[in-house]
Short mmCIF file of C-alpha atoms in Angstrom, two decimals:
data_model
loop_
_atom_site.label_atom_id
_atom_site.label_comp_id
_atom_site.label_asym_id
_atom_site.label_seq_id
_atom_site.Cartn_x
_atom_site.Cartn_y
_atom_site.Cartn_z
CA MET A 918 -13.92 -8.45 -151.78
CA LYS A 919 -12.99 -10.08 -155.07
CA GLU A 920 -15.76 -12.26 -156.45
CA LYS A 921 -14.83 -15.93 -156.55
CA GLY A 922 -16.18 -18.92 -158.42
CA ILE A 923 -16.10 -20.69 -161.77
CA ARG A 924 -17.53 -17.78 -163.74
CA SER A 925 -15.00 -15.32 -162.33
CA PHE A 926 -12.09 -17.60 -163.11
CA LEU A 927 -13.27 -18.20 -166.67
CA ALA A 928 -13.89 -14.50 -167.24
CA GLU A 929 -10.44 -13.56 -165.98
CA HIS A 930 -8.71 -16.29 -167.97
CA GLY A 931 -10.56 -15.44 -171.17
CA ALA A 932 -9.85 -11.73 -170.79
CA SER A 933 -6.12 -12.45 -170.75
CA GLU A 934 -6.33 -13.64 -174.38
CA PRO A 935 -4.42 -16.88 -173.68
CA ILE A 936 -2.86 -19.08 -176.33
CA SER A 937 -4.30 -22.58 -176.01
CA PHE A 938 -2.24 -25.68 -176.63
CA HIS A 939 -4.62 -27.85 -174.62
CA MET A 940 -8.01 -29.32 -175.34
CA PRO A 941 -10.60 -28.39 -176.59
CA GLY A 942 -9.50 -28.19 -180.19
CA HIS A 943 -11.62 -25.22 -181.25
CA LYS A 944 -9.30 -22.92 -179.21
CA GLY A 945 -12.02 -20.34 -178.69
CA PRO A 946 -14.75 -18.58 -180.70
CA ASP A 947 -12.66 -17.46 -183.66
CA ILE A 948 -13.22 -20.59 -185.74
CA TYR A 949 -17.01 -20.36 -185.26
CA ARG A 950 -17.12 -16.69 -186.17
CA ARG A 951 -14.74 -17.18 -189.09
CA TYR A 952 -17.14 -19.63 -190.73
CA GLY A 953 -20.39 -17.85 -190.00
CA PHE A 954 -21.70 -19.40 -186.78
CA ASP A 955 -22.10 -16.15 -184.86
CA ASP A 956 -25.79 -16.96 -184.41
CA PHE A 957 -24.91 -19.91 -182.17
CA LEU A 958 -22.48 -17.89 -180.04
CA ASP A 959 -24.82 -14.91 -179.76
CA ALA A 960 -27.98 -16.90 -178.94
CA PHE A 961 -26.37 -19.47 -176.66
CA MET A 962 -28.97 -19.39 -173.90
CA LYS A 963 -31.91 -19.50 -176.31
CA TRP A 964 -30.53 -22.68 -177.84
CA ASP A 965 -30.37 -24.50 -174.49
CA ILE A 966 -33.57 -26.54 -174.75
CA THR A 967 -34.95 -30.01 -174.05
CA GLU A 968 -36.79 -32.51 -176.23
CA ILE A 969 -39.59 -30.21 -177.38
CA PRO A 970 -41.63 -31.25 -180.45
CA GLY A 971 -39.38 -31.29 -183.50
CA ALA A 972 -36.15 -31.46 -181.48
CA ASP A 973 -35.81 -35.25 -181.89
CA ASN A 974 -34.55 -37.62 -179.17
CA LEU A 975 -30.93 -38.68 -178.79
CA PHE A 976 -31.90 -42.20 -177.76
CA GLN A 977 -34.34 -42.76 -180.62
CA ALA A 978 -33.02 -40.36 -183.20
CA GLU A 979 -35.19 -40.04 -186.30
CA GLY A 980 -35.04 -36.33 -187.12
CA ILE A 981 -32.50 -33.51 -186.68
CA ILE A 982 -30.21 -35.52 -184.40
CA GLU A 983 -30.16 -38.40 -186.87
CA GLU A 984 -29.35 -35.91 -189.66
CA THR A 985 -26.24 -34.75 -187.78
CA ALA A 986 -25.26 -38.35 -186.99
CA GLU A 987 -25.57 -39.08 -190.70
CA LYS A 988 -23.13 -36.26 -191.46
CA TYR A 989 -20.56 -38.02 -189.29
CA ARG A 990 -21.31 -41.39 -190.85
CA GLU A 991 -20.43 -39.89 -194.23
CA LEU A 992 -17.44 -37.90 -192.99
CA TYR A 993 -15.84 -40.93 -191.32
CA ALA A 994 -17.09 -43.35 -194.04
CA VAL A 995 -18.54 -45.85 -191.55
CA ILE A 996 -21.69 -47.94 -191.14
CA LYS A 997 -23.25 -45.93 -188.32
CA SER A 998 -22.34 -42.93 -186.15
CA PHE A 999 -23.73 -42.03 -182.75
CA LEU A 1000 -23.50 -38.59 -181.16
CA LEU A 1001 -22.17 -38.64 -177.59
CA ILE A 1002 -22.84 -35.99 -174.96
CA ASN A 1003 -20.70 -37.29 -172.09
CA GLY A 1004 -17.45 -37.67 -173.94
CA THR A 1005 -15.61 -40.67 -175.24
CA SER A 1006 -15.83 -42.17 -171.75
CA GLY A 1007 -19.53 -42.95 -172.18
CA GLY A 1008 -18.92 -44.38 -175.64
CA ILE A 1009 -16.16 -46.62 -174.34
CA ILE A 1010 -18.29 -47.96 -171.50
CA ALA A 1011 -21.25 -48.61 -173.81
CA SER A 1012 -19.04 -50.30 -176.43
CA ILE A 1013 -17.53 -52.68 -173.88
CA LEU A 1014 -20.86 -53.53 -172.27
CA ALA A 1015 -22.35 -54.17 -175.71
CA SER A 1016 -19.44 -56.41 -176.78
CA VAL A 1017 -18.64 -58.39 -173.62
CA PRO A 1018 -21.38 -60.28 -171.71
CA PRO A 1019 -21.39 -60.03 -167.90
CA GLY A 1020 -18.79 -62.24 -166.27
CA LYS A 1021 -16.74 -62.63 -169.46
CA LYS A 1022 -13.25 -61.38 -170.37
CA LEU A 1023 -11.86 -58.36 -172.20
CA VAL A 1024 -8.35 -58.15 -173.63
CA MET A 1025 -7.19 -54.62 -172.92
CA ALA A 1026 -4.08 -52.50 -172.99
CA ARG A 1027 -2.83 -51.89 -169.45
CA ASN A 1028 -2.56 -48.17 -170.25
CA CYS A 1029 -6.25 -47.80 -171.11
CA HIS A 1030 -8.21 -44.83 -169.83
CA LYS A 1031 -10.04 -45.12 -166.51
CA SER A 1032 -13.40 -45.39 -168.33
CA VAL A 1033 -12.38 -48.89 -169.48
CA PHE A 1034 -11.80 -49.92 -165.88
CA ASN A 1035 -15.18 -48.46 -164.96
CA ALA A 1036 -16.78 -50.64 -167.64
CA LEU A 1037 -15.12 -53.71 -166.12
CA SER A 1038 -16.70 -52.91 -162.79
CA LEU A 1039 -20.13 -52.18 -164.24
CA GLY A 1040 -20.17 -55.34 -166.36
CA ASN A 1041 -18.44 -57.72 -163.93
CA ILE A 1042 -15.87 -58.22 -166.68
CA SER A 1043 -12.40 -59.68 -166.08
CA PRO A 1044 -9.40 -57.96 -167.69
CA VAL A 1045 -6.71 -59.72 -169.68
CA TYR A 1046 -3.90 -57.19 -169.79
CA VAL A 1047 -1.71 -56.49 -172.78
CA TYR A 1048 1.31 -54.39 -171.91
CA PRO A 1049 2.39 -51.64 -174.30
CA SER A 1050 6.03 -51.13 -175.13
CA ILE A 1051 7.91 -48.74 -172.85
CA ILE A 1052 9.83 -45.71 -174.09
CA ASP A 1053 12.65 -45.98 -171.54
CA LYS A 1054 14.13 -42.58 -172.33
CA TYR A 1055 10.94 -40.85 -171.22
CA GLY A 1056 9.38 -43.46 -168.95
CA ILE A 1057 6.08 -43.49 -170.88
CA SER A 1058 3.95 -46.12 -172.58
CA GLY A 1059 4.43 -46.75 -176.28
CA ALA A 1060 2.48 -48.79 -178.82
CA VAL A 1061 0.66 -52.07 -178.24
CA SER A 1062 2.07 -54.72 -180.56
CA PRO A 1063 -0.14 -57.06 -182.62
CA GLU A 1064 1.98 -59.96 -181.34
CA ALA A 1065 1.09 -59.10 -177.74
CA VAL A 1066 -2.61 -58.98 -178.62
CA ALA A 1067 -2.39 -62.32 -180.44
CA GLU A 1068 -0.62 -63.93 -177.49
CA ALA A 1069 -3.27 -62.66 -175.07
CA LEU A 1070 -6.11 -63.95 -177.23
CA ASP A 1071 -4.46 -67.33 -177.62
CA SER A 1072 -3.89 -67.63 -173.88
CA GLU A 1073 -7.48 -66.55 -173.12
CA PRO A 1074 -9.53 -67.78 -176.10
CA ASP A 1075 -12.81 -67.13 -174.30
CA ALA A 1076 -12.15 -63.36 -174.24
CA GLU A 1077 -14.89 -61.59 -176.22
CA ALA A 1078 -13.23 -58.39 -177.43
CA VAL A 1079 -10.08 -56.25 -177.47
CA ILE A 1080 -9.66 -52.55 -176.65
CA LEU A 1081 -6.61 -50.30 -176.85
CA PRO A 1082 -5.92 -46.56 -177.08
CA SER A 1083 -4.43 -45.22 -180.31
CA PRO A 1084 -3.06 -42.58 -180.40
CA ASN A 1085 -2.15 -42.52 -176.74
CA TYR A 1086 -1.93 -39.24 -174.83
CA TYR A 1087 1.49 -38.45 -176.31
CA GLY A 1088 0.48 -39.26 -179.90
CA ILE A 1089 2.07 -42.71 -180.15
CA CYS A 1090 -0.05 -44.88 -182.45
CA SER A 1091 -0.37 -48.65 -182.49
CA ASP A 1092 -0.57 -50.57 -185.77
CA ILE A 1093 -4.35 -50.89 -185.74
CA ARG A 1094 -4.46 -52.66 -189.09
CA ALA A 1095 -2.14 -55.43 -187.92
CA VAL A 1096 -3.93 -55.67 -184.56
CA ALA A 1097 -7.31 -55.90 -186.32
CA GLU A 1098 -6.06 -58.78 -188.46
CA GLU A 1099 -5.06 -60.74 -185.35
CA VAL A 1100 -8.33 -59.96 -183.59
CA HIS A 1101 -10.54 -60.84 -186.54
CA ARG A 1102 -8.57 -64.00 -187.30
CA ARG A 1103 -9.77 -65.22 -183.92
CA GLY A 1104 -13.34 -64.05 -184.42
CA LYS A 1105 -13.26 -61.22 -181.88
CA VAL A 1106 -14.29 -57.55 -181.89
CA LEU A 1107 -11.75 -54.70 -181.85
CA ILE A 1108 -12.67 -51.48 -180.05
CA ALA A 1109 -10.36 -48.51 -180.66
CA ASP A 1110 -10.23 -45.72 -178.10
CA GLN A 1111 -9.37 -42.94 -180.55
CA ALA A 1112 -10.14 -40.17 -178.07
CA HIS A 1113 -6.95 -38.37 -179.04
CA GLY A 1114 -7.23 -39.04 -182.76
CA ALA A 1115 -10.60 -37.74 -183.97
CA HIS A 1116 -8.71 -35.73 -186.61
CA LEU A 1117 -6.77 -38.63 -188.15
CA ARG A 1118 -9.52 -39.62 -190.60
CA PHE A 1119 -9.58 -36.10 -192.01
CA PHE A 1120 -5.83 -35.81 -192.38
CA SER A 1121 -6.06 -39.03 -194.42
CA ARG A 1122 -8.78 -37.45 -196.52
CA PHE A 1123 -7.21 -34.03 -197.06
CA GLU A 1124 -3.47 -34.51 -196.34
CA ASP A 1125 -2.92 -38.19 -197.04
CA GLY A 1126 0.27 -39.66 -195.58
CA PHE A 1127 1.05 -36.81 -193.20
CA LEU A 1128 -0.22 -38.67 -190.13
CA PRO A 1129 -0.90 -42.36 -189.37
CA PRO A 1130 -4.21 -43.71 -190.72
CA SER A 1131 -7.29 -43.65 -188.52
CA ALA A 1132 -8.74 -46.71 -186.80
CA GLU A 1133 -11.85 -46.37 -189.01
CA GLU A 1134 -9.82 -47.04 -192.13
CA SER A 1135 -7.59 -49.66 -190.47
CA GLY A 1136 -10.12 -52.35 -189.61
CA ALA A 1137 -11.38 -51.54 -186.11
CA ASP A 1138 -15.00 -52.55 -185.48
CA ILE A 1139 -15.91 -49.74 -183.06
CA VAL A 1140 -14.07 -46.41 -182.85
CA ILE A 1141 -14.78 -43.71 -180.29
CA ASN A 1142 -13.55 -40.18 -181.06
CA SER A 1143 -13.28 -37.19 -178.74
CA THR A 1144 -14.14 -34.59 -181.36
CA HIS A 1145 -13.81 -31.95 -178.63
CA LYS A 1146 -10.12 -32.69 -178.01
CA THR A 1147 -8.72 -31.72 -181.39
CA LEU A 1148 -11.67 -30.68 -183.58
CA ALA A 1149 -14.26 -27.92 -183.14
CA SER A 1150 -17.06 -29.32 -180.99
CA PHE A 1151 -17.55 -28.44 -177.32
CA THR A 1152 -15.96 -30.21 -174.36
CA GLN A 1153 -17.84 -33.41 -173.46
CA SER A 1154 -19.05 -34.03 -177.03
CA ALA A 1155 -17.82 -37.02 -179.01
CA VAL A 1156 -18.75 -39.51 -181.73
CA LEU A 1157 -18.95 -43.31 -181.69
CA ASN A 1158 -18.43 -44.97 -185.09
CA VAL A 1159 -19.48 -48.51 -185.94
CA CYS A 1160 -17.33 -49.81 -188.77
CA SER A 1161 -18.32 -53.45 -189.30
CA ASP A 1162 -21.23 -55.88 -189.13
CA ARG A 1163 -19.56 -57.68 -186.21
CA VAL A 1164 -21.21 -55.08 -183.99
CA ASP A 1165 -24.78 -55.36 -182.69
CA LEU A 1166 -26.20 -51.89 -183.33
CA TYR A 1167 -29.19 -52.47 -181.05
CA ALA A 1168 -26.88 -53.44 -178.20
CA ILE A 1169 -24.80 -50.28 -178.72
CA GLU A 1170 -27.91 -48.08 -178.67
CA ASP A 1171 -29.24 -49.85 -175.59
CA ARG A 1172 -26.01 -49.44 -173.63
CA LEU A 1173 -25.62 -45.80 -174.68
CA GLN A 1174 -29.03 -44.89 -173.30
CA ALA A 1175 -28.08 -46.67 -170.08
CA VAL A 1176 -24.91 -44.66 -169.44
CA GLU A 1177 -25.66 -41.24 -170.94
CA SER A 1178 -27.70 -38.44 -169.41
CA THR A 1179 -31.46 -38.53 -170.03
CA SER A 1180 -31.22 -34.74 -170.45
CA PRO A 1181 -28.76 -34.47 -173.34
CA SER A 1182 -27.39 -31.00 -173.99
CA TYR A 1183 -28.60 -29.50 -177.25
CA LEU A 1184 -25.70 -27.06 -177.04
CA LEU A 1185 -23.24 -29.97 -177.17
CA MET A 1186 -25.15 -31.58 -180.02
CA ALA A 1187 -25.34 -28.26 -181.88
CA SER A 1188 -21.56 -27.91 -181.55
CA LEU A 1189 -21.21 -31.39 -183.07
CA ASP A 1190 -23.42 -30.24 -185.95
CA ILE A 1191 -21.30 -27.12 -186.45
CA ASN A 1192 -18.09 -29.14 -186.30
CA ALA A 1193 -19.38 -31.47 -189.01
CA ASP A 1194 -20.37 -28.55 -191.22
CA ILE A 1195 -17.00 -26.84 -190.79
CA ILE A 1196 -15.10 -30.01 -191.77
CA GLU A 1197 -17.44 -30.80 -194.64
CA LYS A 1198 -17.25 -27.32 -196.18
CA HIS A 1199 -13.81 -26.08 -195.13
CA GLY A 1200 -11.86 -29.23 -194.29
CA LYS A 1201 -9.35 -29.00 -197.12
CA GLU A 1202 -8.40 -25.44 -196.18
CA LEU A 1203 -8.21 -26.17 -192.44
CA PHE A 1204 -6.23 -29.39 -192.54
CA GLU A 1205 -3.81 -28.02 -195.11
CA ALA A 1206 -3.19 -25.03 -192.84
CA TRP A 1207 -2.83 -27.30 -189.81
CA ARG A 1208 -0.17 -29.35 -191.62
CA GLU A 1209 1.69 -26.25 -192.80
CA ASN A 1210 1.64 -24.74 -189.30
CA LEU A 1211 3.06 -27.92 -187.78
CA GLU A 1212 5.80 -28.05 -190.40
CA PHE A 1213 6.57 -24.40 -189.66
CA PHE A 1214 6.89 -25.15 -185.94
CA TYR A 1215 9.03 -28.27 -186.26
CA LYS A 1216 11.35 -26.51 -188.70
CA GLY A 1217 11.72 -23.60 -186.30
CA ALA A 1218 12.26 -25.90 -183.32
CA LYS A 1219 15.40 -27.29 -184.99
CA ASP A 1220 16.99 -23.85 -184.64
CA ILE A 1221 16.63 -23.86 -180.84
CA PRO A 1222 19.77 -25.73 -179.70
CA PHE A 1223 18.58 -26.49 -176.17
CA LEU A 1224 15.17 -27.81 -177.28
CA SER A 1225 14.58 -31.48 -178.10
CA ILE A 1226 11.42 -32.89 -179.62
CA MET A 1227 10.43 -36.33 -178.39
CA ASP A 1228 11.52 -38.87 -180.99
CA VAL A 1229 10.17 -42.40 -180.64
CA PRO A 1230 10.11 -45.33 -183.04
CA GLY A 1231 6.91 -46.15 -184.89
CA LYS A 1232 3.90 -44.13 -185.91
CA MET A 1233 3.39 -40.70 -184.33
CA ASP A 1234 0.56 -38.22 -184.36
CA ILE A 1235 2.71 -35.11 -184.40
CA THR A 1236 -0.20 -32.76 -183.73
CA LYS A 1237 0.91 -33.44 -180.15
CA ILE A 1238 4.15 -31.49 -179.66
CA ASN A 1239 6.29 -33.23 -177.02
CA MET A 1240 9.14 -30.95 -175.92
CA ASP A 1241 12.18 -31.58 -173.73
CA MET A 1242 14.53 -28.89 -172.34
CA SER A 1243 16.17 -31.05 -169.70
CA GLN A 1244 19.60 -30.53 -171.25
CA ILE A 1245 19.57 -27.01 -169.74
CA GLY A 1246 17.96 -28.18 -166.51
CA ILE A 1247 14.34 -27.29 -167.31
CA LYS A 1248 11.89 -30.08 -166.57
CA GLY A 1249 8.38 -30.35 -167.94
CA ALA A 1250 6.66 -28.66 -164.99
CA GLN A 1251 9.12 -25.77 -165.12
CA LEU A 1252 8.69 -25.31 -168.85
CA GLU A 1253 4.94 -25.19 -168.28
CA GLU A 1254 5.46 -22.27 -165.87
CA ILE A 1255 7.75 -20.46 -168.31
CA LEU A 1256 5.15 -20.69 -171.07
CA MET A 1257 2.32 -19.61 -168.78
CA ASP A 1258 4.28 -16.46 -168.00
CA GLU A 1259 4.08 -15.80 -171.75
CA GLY A 1260 0.31 -16.44 -171.82
CA ILE A 1261 0.68 -19.91 -173.34
CA PHE A 1262 -1.12 -22.86 -171.74
CA SER A 1263 -0.07 -26.46 -172.46
CA GLU A 1264 -1.84 -29.80 -171.99
CA LEU A 1265 0.36 -32.08 -169.93
CA TYR A 1266 3.80 -32.59 -168.44
CA THR A 1267 5.46 -35.86 -167.53
CA GLY A 1268 9.00 -35.77 -166.14
CA ASN A 1269 11.11 -33.92 -168.69
CA ILE A 1270 8.36 -33.74 -171.30
CA LEU A 1271 5.87 -30.93 -171.84
CA MET A 1272 3.15 -31.70 -174.35
CA CYS A 1273 1.40 -28.98 -176.33
CA MET A 1274 -1.76 -30.24 -178.01
CA THR A 1275 -2.56 -28.46 -181.25
CA GLY A 1276 -6.07 -28.42 -182.66
CA ILE A 1277 -8.12 -27.41 -185.65
CA GLY A 1278 -8.56 -23.91 -184.17
CA ASN A 1279 -4.87 -23.03 -183.77
CA ARG A 1280 -3.52 -20.38 -186.15
CA ARG A 1281 0.01 -19.70 -187.42
CA ALA A 1282 0.35 -16.86 -184.91
CA ASP A 1283 -0.09 -19.37 -182.04
CA LEU A 1284 2.86 -21.45 -183.25
CA GLU A 1285 4.94 -18.30 -183.73
CA ARG A 1286 4.21 -17.26 -180.14
CA LEU A 1287 5.20 -20.71 -178.91
CA LEU A 1288 8.50 -20.67 -180.80
CA ASN A 1289 9.35 -17.19 -179.56
CA ALA A 1290 8.61 -18.20 -175.96
CA LEU A 1291 10.77 -21.31 -176.27
CA LYS A 1292 13.67 -19.32 -177.66
CA LYS A 1293 13.57 -17.11 -174.54
CA ALA A 1294 13.33 -20.04 -172.12
CA GLU A 1295 17.05 -20.40 -171.45
CA GLY A 1296 17.89 -18.70 -168.18
CA LYS A 1297 14.22 -18.49 -167.13
CA LYS A 1298 14.09 -21.59 -164.96
CA PRO A 1299 11.44 -20.70 -162.35
CA ALA A 1300 13.01 -20.24 -158.92
CA ALA A 1301 9.97 -21.79 -157.24
CA ALA A 1302 10.57 -25.03 -159.08
CA GLU A 1303 14.22 -25.35 -158.04
CA GLY A 1304 14.76 -28.57 -156.13
CA GLY A 1305 11.95 -30.29 -157.89
CA CYS A 1306 8.47 -31.37 -156.97
CA ALA A 1307 5.96 -32.71 -159.49
CA GLY A 1308 8.29 -32.13 -162.42
CA ASP A 1309 11.10 -34.03 -160.73
CA ILE A 1310 9.14 -37.17 -159.94
CA GLU A 1311 10.60 -40.13 -161.75
CA ASP A 1312 7.70 -42.40 -162.57
CA SER A 1313 9.08 -45.04 -164.93
CA GLY A 1314 9.63 -47.55 -162.14
CA VAL A 1315 6.02 -47.58 -160.98
CA TRP A 1316 4.28 -47.13 -164.32
CA THR A 1317 6.11 -49.69 -166.41
CA LYS A 1318 6.28 -52.80 -164.27
CA LYS A 1319 3.98 -55.72 -165.03
CA ARG A 1320 1.59 -56.52 -162.22
CA PRO A 1321 -0.24 -59.84 -161.95
CA VAL A 1322 -3.94 -59.69 -161.07
CA LYS A 1323 -4.23 -61.37 -157.69
CA LYS A 1324 -7.83 -60.85 -156.59
CA ILE A 1325 -10.71 -58.93 -158.20
CA SER A 1326 -13.54 -59.44 -155.70
CA GLY A 1327 -14.08 -59.69 -151.98
CA ARG A 1328 -14.69 -57.57 -148.91
CA LYS A 1329 -13.37 -54.03 -149.20
CA ALA A 1330 -12.02 -51.72 -146.51
CA LEU A 1331 -10.62 -48.19 -146.45
CA THR A 1332 -7.06 -48.31 -145.14
CA ASP A 1333 -4.52 -45.58 -144.41
CA ILE A 1334 -2.15 -45.23 -147.37
CA ASP A 1335 0.89 -45.94 -145.17
CA MET A 1336 -0.57 -49.33 -144.24
CA CYS A 1337 -1.37 -50.48 -147.80
CA ALA A 1338 1.95 -51.92 -148.97
CA GLY A 1339 1.42 -55.55 -149.94
CA LEU A 1340 -2.38 -55.27 -149.97
CA VAL A 1341 -4.59 -55.73 -153.03
CA CYS A 1342 -6.16 -52.62 -154.56
CA ALA A 1343 -9.99 -52.52 -154.55
CA SER A 1344 -10.45 -49.14 -156.24
CA PRO A 1345 -7.96 -47.99 -158.88
CA LEU A 1346 -5.36 -45.35 -158.09
CA ILE A 1347 -5.45 -42.91 -160.98
CA PRO A 1348 -3.15 -39.89 -161.35
CA TYR A 1349 -5.04 -37.33 -163.44
CA PRO A 1350 -4.16 -36.39 -166.09
CA PRO A 1351 -3.71 -38.62 -168.01
CA GLY A 1352 -6.36 -40.78 -166.31
CA ILE A 1353 -4.46 -44.07 -166.69
CA PRO A 1354 -4.51 -46.21 -163.54
CA LEU A 1355 -1.25 -46.59 -161.68
CA VAL A 1356 -2.61 -49.56 -159.72
CA CYS A 1357 -5.71 -51.40 -160.94
CA VAL A 1358 -8.33 -53.38 -159.04
CA GLY A 1359 -6.84 -56.75 -158.14
CA GLU A 1360 -3.22 -55.61 -158.29
CA GLU A 1361 -0.88 -55.41 -155.31
CA ILE A 1362 0.06 -52.00 -153.97
CA SER A 1363 3.82 -51.66 -153.46
CA ARG A 1364 5.86 -49.35 -151.23
CA GLU A 1365 7.14 -47.77 -154.42
CA ASP A 1366 3.56 -46.97 -155.49
CA ILE A 1367 2.82 -45.39 -152.12
CA ALA A 1368 5.95 -43.24 -152.22
CA TYR A 1369 5.14 -42.08 -155.75
CA VAL A 1370 1.53 -41.20 -154.90
CA LYS A 1371 2.47 -39.35 -151.72
CA LYS A 1372 5.13 -37.28 -153.45
CA LEU A 1373 2.79 -36.49 -156.34
CA ARG A 1374 0.05 -35.32 -153.99
CA ALA A 1375 2.48 -33.31 -151.89
CA CYS A 1376 3.35 -31.41 -155.07
CA GLY A 1377 -0.30 -30.64 -155.82
CA GLY A 1378 -0.92 -33.55 -158.18
CA LYS A 1379 -4.36 -35.16 -158.34
CA VAL A 1380 -4.81 -38.86 -157.63
CA ILE A 1381 -8.27 -40.40 -157.87
CA GLY A 1382 -8.86 -43.29 -155.46
CA ILE A 1383 -7.62 -41.66 -152.24
CA ASP A 1384 -10.09 -40.02 -149.86
CA GLU A 1385 -9.70 -36.87 -147.78
CA LYS A 1386 -8.27 -38.91 -144.90
CA ASN A 1387 -5.50 -40.43 -147.06
CA ARG A 1388 -7.20 -43.82 -147.25
CA ILE A 1389 -7.23 -46.34 -150.10
CA SER A 1390 -9.85 -49.04 -150.72
CA VAL A 1391 -8.23 -52.47 -150.47
CA MET A 1392 -9.34 -56.12 -150.51
CA LYS A 1393 -9.50 -57.77 -147.11
#
């Protein structure tokens, strides 16, 4: 009998020598070995320790952990950096709880990650939604305008802080500098969820002007970066940067120790240390190569007549490659299958779009493989995908409509999904990825939402907020 389990899957996948265009950004051990960190890879188990004497303490860092945090403070040019061992999610929750007192209000982009909604629940915080622009052609969220943020703050002047994602999952960036000016003019704190943009600060440093500026250099007060997504640290590691004196450092530390594990992984923290060293010593070489490889790909993509690259107005982080082959009848889910047949694994598909996420560990050969696979895609439409399924689901109608908050507290009850139309959601419905709620707590569930969720699940999609008996938590 074939052995089953996580280890077996990982061993089989790794042995196939896949090309990664998904997170994490290190893309495998090559970047560690290339820069002399074989000792970490070879002694992995020996380095898995706890807070023995000399190992410092994440929640009162004064020694080796503080030294690594100081590396990030200098690299990002900020006031204070905190290492995170449960991803940007923990940093987001801690930042909100430190900035918004219980029972108060937070101005937030409606397309925020689910961790923001978790913070609302934990802090008894009321949301004031700001709706991003909508890219109608693709049915996805775009940037959040400074005018929308200003309007929300003026309509709810007792709101304590603002949070928005930039870049979003597809690489669309908001004008953080202009948003920060509006926020600070009204005496509030701006939190930037830069989970997908940990690399932006270093492109500014080494390849200035190639990508939009980072939130750190654009006036945000708190910036949380998923270094694991595009840089070289391990999955679940991240960095929280404090950029202004509007932030209470003690409050941040206190909330971080409340939401993070009391047994922080030294392997994750060691990977953060390695990532910092790689950028500090080899950043110019790596980011120059990253830029050149992207330019190579986009130039080559122009020669594929049936391939379109997503083109949206505004600022784009083009390290996310958003591809569209719908003109020859290949939707995002089908293109994902075609690439997997070539040993290439992507990050995300939405409708016609397939997104390949590049990272610091990708090499020129990876982009060459991707181009060659795309050139061969015509005529390879997977038969199993004919007639649709997840790739054929049109989601713009349910994702883009504005939904008033009707009720955020009360008695809750689990109700069969088919009986939920017109009821108020008590636990968010979250297709994953990308982890952005379809229906938030306090919003009404429509028949359209139910149809979308049922079709998505029937096609194998994941939706958080529905139990094994097809029930949703609603307000009664």
